[in-house]
Coordinates of N, CA and C and ligand atoms in Angstrom, one line a residue:
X1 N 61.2 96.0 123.8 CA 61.3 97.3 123.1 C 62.1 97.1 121.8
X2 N 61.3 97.4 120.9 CA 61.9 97.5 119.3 C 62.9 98.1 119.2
X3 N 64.4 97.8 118.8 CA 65.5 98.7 118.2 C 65.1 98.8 116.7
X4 N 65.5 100.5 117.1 CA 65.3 101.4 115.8 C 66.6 101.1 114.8
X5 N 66.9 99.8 114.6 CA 67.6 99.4 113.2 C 67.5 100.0 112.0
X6 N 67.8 100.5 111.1 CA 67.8 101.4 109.9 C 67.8 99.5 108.9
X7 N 67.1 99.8 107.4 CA 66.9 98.7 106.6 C 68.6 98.9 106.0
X8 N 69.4 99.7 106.1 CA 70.5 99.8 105.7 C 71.6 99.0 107.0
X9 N 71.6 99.3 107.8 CA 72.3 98.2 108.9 C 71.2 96.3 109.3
X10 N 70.5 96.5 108.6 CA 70.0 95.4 108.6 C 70.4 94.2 107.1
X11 N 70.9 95.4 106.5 CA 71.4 94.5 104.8 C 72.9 94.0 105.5
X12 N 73.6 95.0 106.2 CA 74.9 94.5 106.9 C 75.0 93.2 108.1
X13 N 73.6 93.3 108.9 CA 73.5 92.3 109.7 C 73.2 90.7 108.8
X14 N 72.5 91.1 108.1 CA 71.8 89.5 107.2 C 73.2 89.4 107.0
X15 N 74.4 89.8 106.5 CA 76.0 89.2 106.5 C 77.2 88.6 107.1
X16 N 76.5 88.8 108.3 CA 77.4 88.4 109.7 C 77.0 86.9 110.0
X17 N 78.1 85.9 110.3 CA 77.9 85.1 110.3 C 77.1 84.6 111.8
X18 N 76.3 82.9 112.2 CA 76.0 82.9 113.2 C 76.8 82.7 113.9
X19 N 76.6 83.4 115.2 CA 77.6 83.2 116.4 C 79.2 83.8 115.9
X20 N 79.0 85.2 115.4 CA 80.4 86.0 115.0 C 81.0 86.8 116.5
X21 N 81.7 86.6 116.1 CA 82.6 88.1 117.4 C 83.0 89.3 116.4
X22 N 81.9 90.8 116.8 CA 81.9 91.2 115.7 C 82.6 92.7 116.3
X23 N 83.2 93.2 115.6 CA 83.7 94.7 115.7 C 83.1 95.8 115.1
X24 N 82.3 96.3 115.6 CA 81.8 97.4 114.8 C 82.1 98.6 114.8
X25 N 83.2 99.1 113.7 CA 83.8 100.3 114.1 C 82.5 101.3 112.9
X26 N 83.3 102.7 113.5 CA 81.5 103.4 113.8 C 81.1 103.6 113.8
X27 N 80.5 102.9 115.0 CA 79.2 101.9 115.7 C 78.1 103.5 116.0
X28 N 78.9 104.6 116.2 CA 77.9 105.4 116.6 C 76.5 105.2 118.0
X29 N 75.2 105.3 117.4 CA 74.2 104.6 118.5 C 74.5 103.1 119.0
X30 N 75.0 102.5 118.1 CA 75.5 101.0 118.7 C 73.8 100.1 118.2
X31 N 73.6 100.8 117.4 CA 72.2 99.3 117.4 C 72.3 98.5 116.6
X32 N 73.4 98.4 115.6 CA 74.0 97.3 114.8 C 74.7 96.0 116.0
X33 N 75.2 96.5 116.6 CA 75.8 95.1 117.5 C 74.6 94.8 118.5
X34 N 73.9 95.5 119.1 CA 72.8 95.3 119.9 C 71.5 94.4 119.5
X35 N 71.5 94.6 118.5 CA 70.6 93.8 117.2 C 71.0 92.7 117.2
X36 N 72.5 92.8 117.0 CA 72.8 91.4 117.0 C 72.9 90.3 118.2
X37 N 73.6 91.6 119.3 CA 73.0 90.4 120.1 C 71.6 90.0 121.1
X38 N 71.1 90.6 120.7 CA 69.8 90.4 121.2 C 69.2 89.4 120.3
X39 N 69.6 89.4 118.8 CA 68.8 88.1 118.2 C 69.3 87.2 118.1
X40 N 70.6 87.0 118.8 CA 71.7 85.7 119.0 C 72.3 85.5 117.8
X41 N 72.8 86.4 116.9 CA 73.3 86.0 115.7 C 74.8 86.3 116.2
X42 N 75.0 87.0 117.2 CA 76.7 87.9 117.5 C 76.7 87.2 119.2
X43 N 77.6 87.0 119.6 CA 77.9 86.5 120.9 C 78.7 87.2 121.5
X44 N 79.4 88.7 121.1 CA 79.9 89.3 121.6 C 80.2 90.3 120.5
X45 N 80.3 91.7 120.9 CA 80.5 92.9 119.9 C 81.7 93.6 120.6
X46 N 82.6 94.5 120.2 CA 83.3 95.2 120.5 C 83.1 96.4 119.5
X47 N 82.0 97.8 120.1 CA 81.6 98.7 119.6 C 82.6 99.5 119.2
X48 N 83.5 100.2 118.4 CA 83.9 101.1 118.9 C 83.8 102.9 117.8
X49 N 84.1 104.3 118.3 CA 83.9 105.4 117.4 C 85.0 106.2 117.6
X50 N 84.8 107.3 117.2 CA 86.2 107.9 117.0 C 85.5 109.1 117.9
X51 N 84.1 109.3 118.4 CA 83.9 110.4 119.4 C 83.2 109.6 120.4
X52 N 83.7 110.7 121.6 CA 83.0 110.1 122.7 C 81.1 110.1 123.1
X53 N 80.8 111.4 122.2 CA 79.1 111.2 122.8 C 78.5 110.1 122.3
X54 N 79.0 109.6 120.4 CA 78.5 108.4 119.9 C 78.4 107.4 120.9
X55 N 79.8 107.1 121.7 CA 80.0 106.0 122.1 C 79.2 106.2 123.5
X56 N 78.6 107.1 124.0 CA 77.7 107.6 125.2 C 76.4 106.8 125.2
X57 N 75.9 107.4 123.9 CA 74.7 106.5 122.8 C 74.8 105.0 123.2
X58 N 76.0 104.7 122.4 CA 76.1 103.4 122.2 C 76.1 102.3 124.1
X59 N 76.7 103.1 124.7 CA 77.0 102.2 126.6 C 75.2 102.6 126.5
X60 N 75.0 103.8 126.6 CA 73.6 104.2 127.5 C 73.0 102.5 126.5
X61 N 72.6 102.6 125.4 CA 71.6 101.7 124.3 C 72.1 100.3 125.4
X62 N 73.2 99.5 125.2 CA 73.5 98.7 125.4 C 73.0 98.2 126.6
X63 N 72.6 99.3 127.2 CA 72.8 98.8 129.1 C 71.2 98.9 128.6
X64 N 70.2 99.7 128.1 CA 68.8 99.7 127.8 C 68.1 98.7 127.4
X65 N 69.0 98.2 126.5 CA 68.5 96.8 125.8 C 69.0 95.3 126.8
X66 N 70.1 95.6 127.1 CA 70.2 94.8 128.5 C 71.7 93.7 127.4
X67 N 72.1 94.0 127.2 CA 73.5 93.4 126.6 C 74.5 93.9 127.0
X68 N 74.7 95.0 127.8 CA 76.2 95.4 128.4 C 76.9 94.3 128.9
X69 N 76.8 93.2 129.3 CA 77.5 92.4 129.3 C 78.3 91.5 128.6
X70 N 77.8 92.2 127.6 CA 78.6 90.9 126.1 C 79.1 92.0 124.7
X71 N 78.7 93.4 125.6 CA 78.9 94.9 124.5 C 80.6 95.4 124.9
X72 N 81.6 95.4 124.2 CA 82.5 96.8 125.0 C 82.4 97.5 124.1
X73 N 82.4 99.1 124.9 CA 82.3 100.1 124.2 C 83.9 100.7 124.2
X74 N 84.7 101.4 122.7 CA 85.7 101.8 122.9 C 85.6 103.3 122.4
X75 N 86.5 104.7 122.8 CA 86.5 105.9 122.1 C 87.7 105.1 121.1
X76 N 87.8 104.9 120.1 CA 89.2 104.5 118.7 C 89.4 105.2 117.7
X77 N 90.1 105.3 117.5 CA 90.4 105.7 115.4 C 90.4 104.4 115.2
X78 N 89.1 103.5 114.3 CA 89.3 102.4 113.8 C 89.5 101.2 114.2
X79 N 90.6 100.4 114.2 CA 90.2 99.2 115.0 C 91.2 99.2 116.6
X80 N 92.0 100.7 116.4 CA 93.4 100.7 117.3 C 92.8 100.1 119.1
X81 N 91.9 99.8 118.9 CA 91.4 99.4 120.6 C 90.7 98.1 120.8
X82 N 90.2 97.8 119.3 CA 89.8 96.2 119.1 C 91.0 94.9 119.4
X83 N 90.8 94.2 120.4 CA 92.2 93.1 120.9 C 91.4 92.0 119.1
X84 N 92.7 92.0 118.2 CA 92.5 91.0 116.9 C 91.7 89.4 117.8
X85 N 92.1 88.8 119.0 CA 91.9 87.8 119.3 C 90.4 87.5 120.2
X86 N 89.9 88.9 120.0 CA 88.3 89.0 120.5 C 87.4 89.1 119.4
X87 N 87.3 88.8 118.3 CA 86.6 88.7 117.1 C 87.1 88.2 116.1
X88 N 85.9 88.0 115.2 CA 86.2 87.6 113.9 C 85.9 88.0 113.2
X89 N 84.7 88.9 113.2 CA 84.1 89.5 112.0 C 84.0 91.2 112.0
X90 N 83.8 91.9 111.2 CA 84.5 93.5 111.3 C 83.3 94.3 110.3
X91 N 82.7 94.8 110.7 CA 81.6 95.5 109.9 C 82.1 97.0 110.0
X92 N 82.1 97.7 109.5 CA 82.6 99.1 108.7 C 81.1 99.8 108.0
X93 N 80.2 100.7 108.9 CA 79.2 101.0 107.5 C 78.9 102.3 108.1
X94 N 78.6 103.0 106.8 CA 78.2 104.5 106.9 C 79.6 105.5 107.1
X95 N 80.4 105.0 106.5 CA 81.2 105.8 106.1 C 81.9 105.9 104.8
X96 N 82.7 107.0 105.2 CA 83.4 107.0 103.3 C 84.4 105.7 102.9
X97 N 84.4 105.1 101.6 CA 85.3 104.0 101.2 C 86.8 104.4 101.4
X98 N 87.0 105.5 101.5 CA 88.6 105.9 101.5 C 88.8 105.6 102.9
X99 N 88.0 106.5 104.0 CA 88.4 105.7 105.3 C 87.6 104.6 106.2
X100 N 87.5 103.6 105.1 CA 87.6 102.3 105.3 C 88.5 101.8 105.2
X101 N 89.1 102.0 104.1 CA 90.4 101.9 103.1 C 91.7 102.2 104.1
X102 N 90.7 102.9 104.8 CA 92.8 103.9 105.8 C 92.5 102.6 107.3
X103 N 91.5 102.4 107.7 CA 90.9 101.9 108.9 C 91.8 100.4 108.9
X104 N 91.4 99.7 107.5 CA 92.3 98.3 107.2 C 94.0 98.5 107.7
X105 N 93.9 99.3 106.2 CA 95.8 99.8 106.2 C 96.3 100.1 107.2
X106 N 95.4 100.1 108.7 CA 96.2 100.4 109.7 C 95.9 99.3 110.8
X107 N 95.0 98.6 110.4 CA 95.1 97.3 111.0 C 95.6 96.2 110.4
X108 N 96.6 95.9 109.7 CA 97.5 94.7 109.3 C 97.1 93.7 109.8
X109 N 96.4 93.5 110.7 CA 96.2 92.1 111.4 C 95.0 91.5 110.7
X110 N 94.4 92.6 110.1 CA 93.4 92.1 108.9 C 93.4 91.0 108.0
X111 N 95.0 91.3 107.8 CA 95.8 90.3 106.5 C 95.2 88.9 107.5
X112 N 94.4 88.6 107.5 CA 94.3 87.2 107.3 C 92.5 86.3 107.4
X113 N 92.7 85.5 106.6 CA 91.6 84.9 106.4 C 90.5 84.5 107.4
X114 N 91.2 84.2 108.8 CA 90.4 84.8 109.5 C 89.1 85.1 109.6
X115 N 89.1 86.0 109.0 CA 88.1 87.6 109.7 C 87.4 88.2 108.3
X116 N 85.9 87.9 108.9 CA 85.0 88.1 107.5 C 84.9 89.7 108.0
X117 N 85.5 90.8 106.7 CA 84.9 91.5 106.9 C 83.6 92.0 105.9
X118 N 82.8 93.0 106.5 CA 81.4 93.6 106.0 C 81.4 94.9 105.8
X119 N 81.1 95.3 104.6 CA 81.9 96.8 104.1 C 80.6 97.5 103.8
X120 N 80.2 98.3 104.0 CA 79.2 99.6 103.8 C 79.5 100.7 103.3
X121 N 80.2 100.9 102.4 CA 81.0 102.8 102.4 C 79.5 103.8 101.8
X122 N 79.3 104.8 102.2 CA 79.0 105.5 101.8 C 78.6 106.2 100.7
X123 N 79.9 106.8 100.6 CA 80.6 106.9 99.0 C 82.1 106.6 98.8
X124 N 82.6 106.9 97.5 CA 83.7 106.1 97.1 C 84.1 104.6 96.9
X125 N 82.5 104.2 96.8 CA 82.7 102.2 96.8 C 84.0 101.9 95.6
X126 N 84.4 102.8 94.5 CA 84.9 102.4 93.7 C 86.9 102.2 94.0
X127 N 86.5 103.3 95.1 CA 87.9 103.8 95.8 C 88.5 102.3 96.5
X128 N 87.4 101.9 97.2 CA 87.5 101.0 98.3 C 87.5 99.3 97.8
X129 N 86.8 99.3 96.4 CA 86.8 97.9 95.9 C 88.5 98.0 95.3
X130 N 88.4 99.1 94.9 CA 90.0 99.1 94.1 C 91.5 98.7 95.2
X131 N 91.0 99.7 96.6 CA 92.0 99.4 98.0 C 92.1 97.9 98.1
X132 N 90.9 97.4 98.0 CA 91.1 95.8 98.6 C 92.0 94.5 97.5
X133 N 90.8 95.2 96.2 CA 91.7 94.0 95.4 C 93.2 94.5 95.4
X134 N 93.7 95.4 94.9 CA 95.3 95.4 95.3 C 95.7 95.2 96.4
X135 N 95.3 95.0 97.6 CA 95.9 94.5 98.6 C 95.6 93.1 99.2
X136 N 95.1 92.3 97.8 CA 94.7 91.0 98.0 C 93.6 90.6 99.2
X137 N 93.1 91.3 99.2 CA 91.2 91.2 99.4 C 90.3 90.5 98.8
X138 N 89.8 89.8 98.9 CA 88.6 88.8 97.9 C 87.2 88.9 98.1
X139 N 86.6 89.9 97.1 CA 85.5 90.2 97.6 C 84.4 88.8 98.0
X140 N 83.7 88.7 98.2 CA 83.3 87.4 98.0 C 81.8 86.9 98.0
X141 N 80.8 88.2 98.3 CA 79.3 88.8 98.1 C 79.2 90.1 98.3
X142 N 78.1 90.5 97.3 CA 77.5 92.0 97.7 C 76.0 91.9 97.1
X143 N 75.8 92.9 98.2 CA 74.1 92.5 97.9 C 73.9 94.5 98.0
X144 N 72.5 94.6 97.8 CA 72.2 95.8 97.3 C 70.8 96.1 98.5
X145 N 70.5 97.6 99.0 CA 69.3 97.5 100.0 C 69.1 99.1 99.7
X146 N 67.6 99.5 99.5 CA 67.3 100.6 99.7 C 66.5 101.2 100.8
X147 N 67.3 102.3 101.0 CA 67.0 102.6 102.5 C 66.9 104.8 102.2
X148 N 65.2 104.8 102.7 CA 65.0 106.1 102.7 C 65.6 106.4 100.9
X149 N 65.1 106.5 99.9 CA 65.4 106.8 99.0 C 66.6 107.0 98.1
X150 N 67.6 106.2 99.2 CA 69.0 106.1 98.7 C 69.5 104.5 98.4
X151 N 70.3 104.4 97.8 CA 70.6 102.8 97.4 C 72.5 102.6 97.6
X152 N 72.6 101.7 99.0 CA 73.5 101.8 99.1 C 74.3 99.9 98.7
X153 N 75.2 99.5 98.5 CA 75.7 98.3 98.6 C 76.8 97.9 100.4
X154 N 76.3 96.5 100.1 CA 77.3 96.0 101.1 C 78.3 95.3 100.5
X155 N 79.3 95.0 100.9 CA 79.9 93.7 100.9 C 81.0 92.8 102.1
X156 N 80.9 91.7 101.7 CA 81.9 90.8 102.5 C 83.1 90.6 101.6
X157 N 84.3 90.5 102.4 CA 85.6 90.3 101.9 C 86.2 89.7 103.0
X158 N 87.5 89.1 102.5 CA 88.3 88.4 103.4 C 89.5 88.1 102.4
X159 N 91.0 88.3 103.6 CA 91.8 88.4 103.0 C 92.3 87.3 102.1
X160 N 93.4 87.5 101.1 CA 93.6 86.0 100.4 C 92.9 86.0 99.1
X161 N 93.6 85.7 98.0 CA 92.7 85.3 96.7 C 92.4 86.5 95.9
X162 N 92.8 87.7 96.8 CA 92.1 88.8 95.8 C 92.6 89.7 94.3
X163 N 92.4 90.0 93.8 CA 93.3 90.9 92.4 C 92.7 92.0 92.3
X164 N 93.8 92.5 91.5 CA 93.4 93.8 91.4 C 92.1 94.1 90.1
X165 N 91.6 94.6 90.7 CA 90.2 94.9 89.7 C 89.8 95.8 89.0
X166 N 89.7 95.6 87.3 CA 89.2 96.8 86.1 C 88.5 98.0 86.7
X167 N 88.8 99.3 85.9 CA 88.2 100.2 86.9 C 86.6 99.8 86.8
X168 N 86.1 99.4 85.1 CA 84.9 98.7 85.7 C 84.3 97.7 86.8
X169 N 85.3 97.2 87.1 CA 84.6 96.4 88.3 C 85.2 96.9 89.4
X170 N 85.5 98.1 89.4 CA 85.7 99.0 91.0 C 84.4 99.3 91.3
X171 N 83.2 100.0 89.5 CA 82.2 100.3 89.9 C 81.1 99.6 90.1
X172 N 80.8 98.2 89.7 CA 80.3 97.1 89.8 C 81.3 96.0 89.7
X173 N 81.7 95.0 90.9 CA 82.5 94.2 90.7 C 81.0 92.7 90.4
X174 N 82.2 92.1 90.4 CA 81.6 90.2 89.2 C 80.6 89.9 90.5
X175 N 81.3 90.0 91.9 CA 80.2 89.1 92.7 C 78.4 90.3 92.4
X176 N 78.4 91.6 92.6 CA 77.6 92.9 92.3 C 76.5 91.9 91.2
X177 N 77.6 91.5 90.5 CA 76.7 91.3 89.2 C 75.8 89.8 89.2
X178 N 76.3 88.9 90.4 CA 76.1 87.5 90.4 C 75.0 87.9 91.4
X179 N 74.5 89.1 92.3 CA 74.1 88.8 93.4 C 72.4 88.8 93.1
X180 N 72.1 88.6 91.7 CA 70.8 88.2 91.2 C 70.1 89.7 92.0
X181 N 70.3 90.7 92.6 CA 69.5 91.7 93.1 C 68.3 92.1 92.1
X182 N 67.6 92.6 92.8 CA 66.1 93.5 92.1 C 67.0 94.4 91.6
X183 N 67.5 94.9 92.7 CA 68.2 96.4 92.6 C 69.0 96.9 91.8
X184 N 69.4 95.6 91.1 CA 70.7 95.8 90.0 C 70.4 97.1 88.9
X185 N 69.1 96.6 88.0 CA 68.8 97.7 86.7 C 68.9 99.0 87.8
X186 N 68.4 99.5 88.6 CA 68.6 100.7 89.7 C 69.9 100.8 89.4
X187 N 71.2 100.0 89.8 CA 72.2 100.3 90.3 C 73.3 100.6 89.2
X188 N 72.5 99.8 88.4 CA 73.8 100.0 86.9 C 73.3 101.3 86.0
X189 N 72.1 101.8 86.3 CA 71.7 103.3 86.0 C 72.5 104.5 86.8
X190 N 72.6 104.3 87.9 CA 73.1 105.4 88.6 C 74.8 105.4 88.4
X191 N 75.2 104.1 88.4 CA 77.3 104.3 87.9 C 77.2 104.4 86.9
X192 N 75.8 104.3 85.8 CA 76.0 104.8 84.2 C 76.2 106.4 84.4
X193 N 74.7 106.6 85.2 CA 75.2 108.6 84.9 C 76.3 109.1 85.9
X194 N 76.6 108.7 86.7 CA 77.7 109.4 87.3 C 79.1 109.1 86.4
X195 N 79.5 107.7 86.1 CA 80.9 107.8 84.9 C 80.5 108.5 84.1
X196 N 79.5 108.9 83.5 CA 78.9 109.9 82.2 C 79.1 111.3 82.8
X197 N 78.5 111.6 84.3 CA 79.1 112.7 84.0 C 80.1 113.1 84.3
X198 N 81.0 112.0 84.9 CA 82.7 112.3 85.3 C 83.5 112.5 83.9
X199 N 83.1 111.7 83.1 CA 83.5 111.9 81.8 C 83.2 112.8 81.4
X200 N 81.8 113.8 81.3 CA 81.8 115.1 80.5 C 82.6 115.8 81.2
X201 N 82.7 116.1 82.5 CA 83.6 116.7 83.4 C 84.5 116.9 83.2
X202 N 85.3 115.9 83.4 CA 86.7 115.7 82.9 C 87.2 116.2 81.1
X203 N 86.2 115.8 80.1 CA 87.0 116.1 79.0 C 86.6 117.6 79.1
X204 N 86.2 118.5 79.8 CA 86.0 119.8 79.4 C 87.1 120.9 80.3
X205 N 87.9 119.9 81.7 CA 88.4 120.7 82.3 C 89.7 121.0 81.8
X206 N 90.5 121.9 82.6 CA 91.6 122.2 81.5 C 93.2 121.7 82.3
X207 N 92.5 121.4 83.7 CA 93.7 121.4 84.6 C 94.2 119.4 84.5
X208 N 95.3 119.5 83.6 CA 96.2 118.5 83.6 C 96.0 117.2 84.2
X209 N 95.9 117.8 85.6 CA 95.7 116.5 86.8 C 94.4 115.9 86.4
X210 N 93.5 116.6 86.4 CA 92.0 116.5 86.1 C 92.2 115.5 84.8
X211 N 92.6 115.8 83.8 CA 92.8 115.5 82.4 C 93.3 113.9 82.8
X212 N 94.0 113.4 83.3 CA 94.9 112.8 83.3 C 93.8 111.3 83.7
X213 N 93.3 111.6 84.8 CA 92.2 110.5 85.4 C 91.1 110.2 84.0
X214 N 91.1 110.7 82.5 CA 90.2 110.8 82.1 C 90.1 109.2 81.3
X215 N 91.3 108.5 81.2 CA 91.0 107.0 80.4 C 90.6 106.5 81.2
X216 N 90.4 106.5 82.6 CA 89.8 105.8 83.8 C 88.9 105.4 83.7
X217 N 88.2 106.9 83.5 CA 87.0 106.8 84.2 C 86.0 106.4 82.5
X218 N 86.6 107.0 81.5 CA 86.3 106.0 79.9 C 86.3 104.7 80.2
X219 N 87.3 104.0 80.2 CA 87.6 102.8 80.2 C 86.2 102.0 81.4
X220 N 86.0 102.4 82.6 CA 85.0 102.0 83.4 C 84.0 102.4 82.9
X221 N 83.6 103.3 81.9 CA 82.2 104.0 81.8 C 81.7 102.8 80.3
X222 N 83.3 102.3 79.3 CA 83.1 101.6 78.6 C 82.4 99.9 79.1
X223 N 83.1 99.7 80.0 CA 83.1 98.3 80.6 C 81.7 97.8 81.6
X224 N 81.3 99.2 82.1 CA 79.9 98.9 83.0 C 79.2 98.8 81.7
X225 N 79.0 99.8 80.7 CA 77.9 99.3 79.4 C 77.8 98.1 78.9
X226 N 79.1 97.9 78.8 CA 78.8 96.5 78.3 C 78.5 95.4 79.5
X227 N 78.5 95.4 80.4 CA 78.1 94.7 81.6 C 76.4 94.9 82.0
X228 N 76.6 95.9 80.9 CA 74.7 96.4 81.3 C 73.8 95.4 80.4
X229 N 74.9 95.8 79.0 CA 74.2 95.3 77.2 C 74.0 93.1 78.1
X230 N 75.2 92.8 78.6 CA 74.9 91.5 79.0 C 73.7 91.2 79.8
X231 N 73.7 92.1 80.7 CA 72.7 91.7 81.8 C 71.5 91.8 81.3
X232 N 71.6 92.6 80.2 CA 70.2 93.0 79.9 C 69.6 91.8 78.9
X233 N 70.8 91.1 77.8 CA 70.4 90.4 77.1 C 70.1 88.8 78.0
X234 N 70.9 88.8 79.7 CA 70.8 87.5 80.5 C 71.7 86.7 80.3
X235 N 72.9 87.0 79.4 CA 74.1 86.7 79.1 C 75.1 86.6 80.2
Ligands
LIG301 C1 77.3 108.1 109.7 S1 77.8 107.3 111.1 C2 77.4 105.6 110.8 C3 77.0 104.9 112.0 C4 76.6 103.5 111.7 N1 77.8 102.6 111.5 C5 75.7 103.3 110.6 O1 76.1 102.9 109.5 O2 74.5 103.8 110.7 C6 79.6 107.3 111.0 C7 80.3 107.1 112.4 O3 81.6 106.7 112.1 C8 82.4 107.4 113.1 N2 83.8 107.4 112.5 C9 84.2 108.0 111.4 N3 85.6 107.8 111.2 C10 85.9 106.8 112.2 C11 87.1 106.2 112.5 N4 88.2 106.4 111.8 N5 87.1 105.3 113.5 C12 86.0 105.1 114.3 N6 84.8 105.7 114.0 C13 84.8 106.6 113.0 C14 81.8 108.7 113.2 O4 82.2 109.3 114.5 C15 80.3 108.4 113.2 O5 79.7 108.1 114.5

């Protein structure tokens, strides 16, 4: 029986190493870790969600596909039910970058090199590359997949080595740019018009706070152009 994989949890699976112990926090239906171990790329998953019917989904799937024995399912906020010494590898996808961002910061055990993690955020990637490099994160690939008419990125990081990163490379960081994708001209169009229109946004609003974020999002709207003018000349 075919698992109904989405082409977007399958850009996150081609990332996981072979033979990982992988944490999939949420895992929701669970057919990211199921996938994996069914094609022997994961030797053990530790599912876990923050609601109980997901995780219903996820035991019922497991036991259907016939891996309940190498599956745990957990109800968590995050990783608070993952034992650090039953994995190595930590995928995070289909949700927002901020709480990926909160999911780490409360797992400290993260801090170490260890543990490849695989990042999917939804939205806020810019939030979430910025979380990591300041907290010495090293990105270390990202690849690009479109799925159902939307274009989302992955990436791998692991702790150690990382810096803090230009706001333009919050919106496309250096590995984004190295990862030779199709998808790139796609991808550097869409952070063009959205800093463009954060920037019209911003210089028209009147409220201070608002005002205040405005060299940010300049300064990145300057820095992806010129990251475009290179790519474009192959530079
Ligand atoms: C949109 S689904 C994504 C499911 C799957 N990972 C994917 O990418 O297709 C997001 C899932 O994350 C769960 N979730 C959100 N915040 C969470 C948290 N802090 N800890 C664990 N699960 C969380 C939600 O309950 C939901 O099932």
């Amino acid at each position: 029986m075919k698992i109904p994989i989405s082409k977007r949890l399958l850009c996150c699976a081609a990332m996981v190493p072979e033979g990982a112990r992988v944490a999939d926090i949420g895992c929701d239906h669970g057919y990211l870790g199921i996938w994996l171990l069914t094609e022997g790329k994961a030797s053990y998953v530790a599912a876990s969600d923050l609601r109980e019917k997901p995780l219903e989904k996820a035991r019922a799937n497991s036991r259907l596909y016939g891996v309940a024995d190498r599956m745990d399912c957990f109800v968590a906020d995050g990783l608070a039910a993952v034992d650090p010494a039953s994995v190595d590898t930590i995928v995070c996808a289909g949700m927002g970058g901020d709480n990926i961002a909160g999911i780490l910061q409360a797992a400290p055990w993260t801090r170490d090199p260890a543990y490849t993690l695989i990042l999917q955020p939804q939205t806020s990637g810019n939030d979430l590359r910025r979380w990591l490099g300041e907290n010495g994160y090293a990105i270390e690939a990202e690849d690009l997949v479109q799925d159902g008419g939307f274009l989302y990125f992955t990436l791998t990081a692991r702790y150690g080595g990382g810096r803090p990163l230009t706001p333009g490379e919050q919106y496309l960081s250096p590995r984004l740019q190295q990862s030779g994708s199709a998808l790139l001209p796609a991808y550097f169009d869409r952070v063009l018009r959205g800093l463009q229109r954060a920037v019209d946004g911003i210089a028209l609003s009147q409220k201070k706070e608002e005002r205040a974020r405005l060299p940010y999002y300049e300064q990145a709207l300057r820095e992806v152009r010129e990251m475009r003018r290179q790519y474009d000349n192959g530079t």
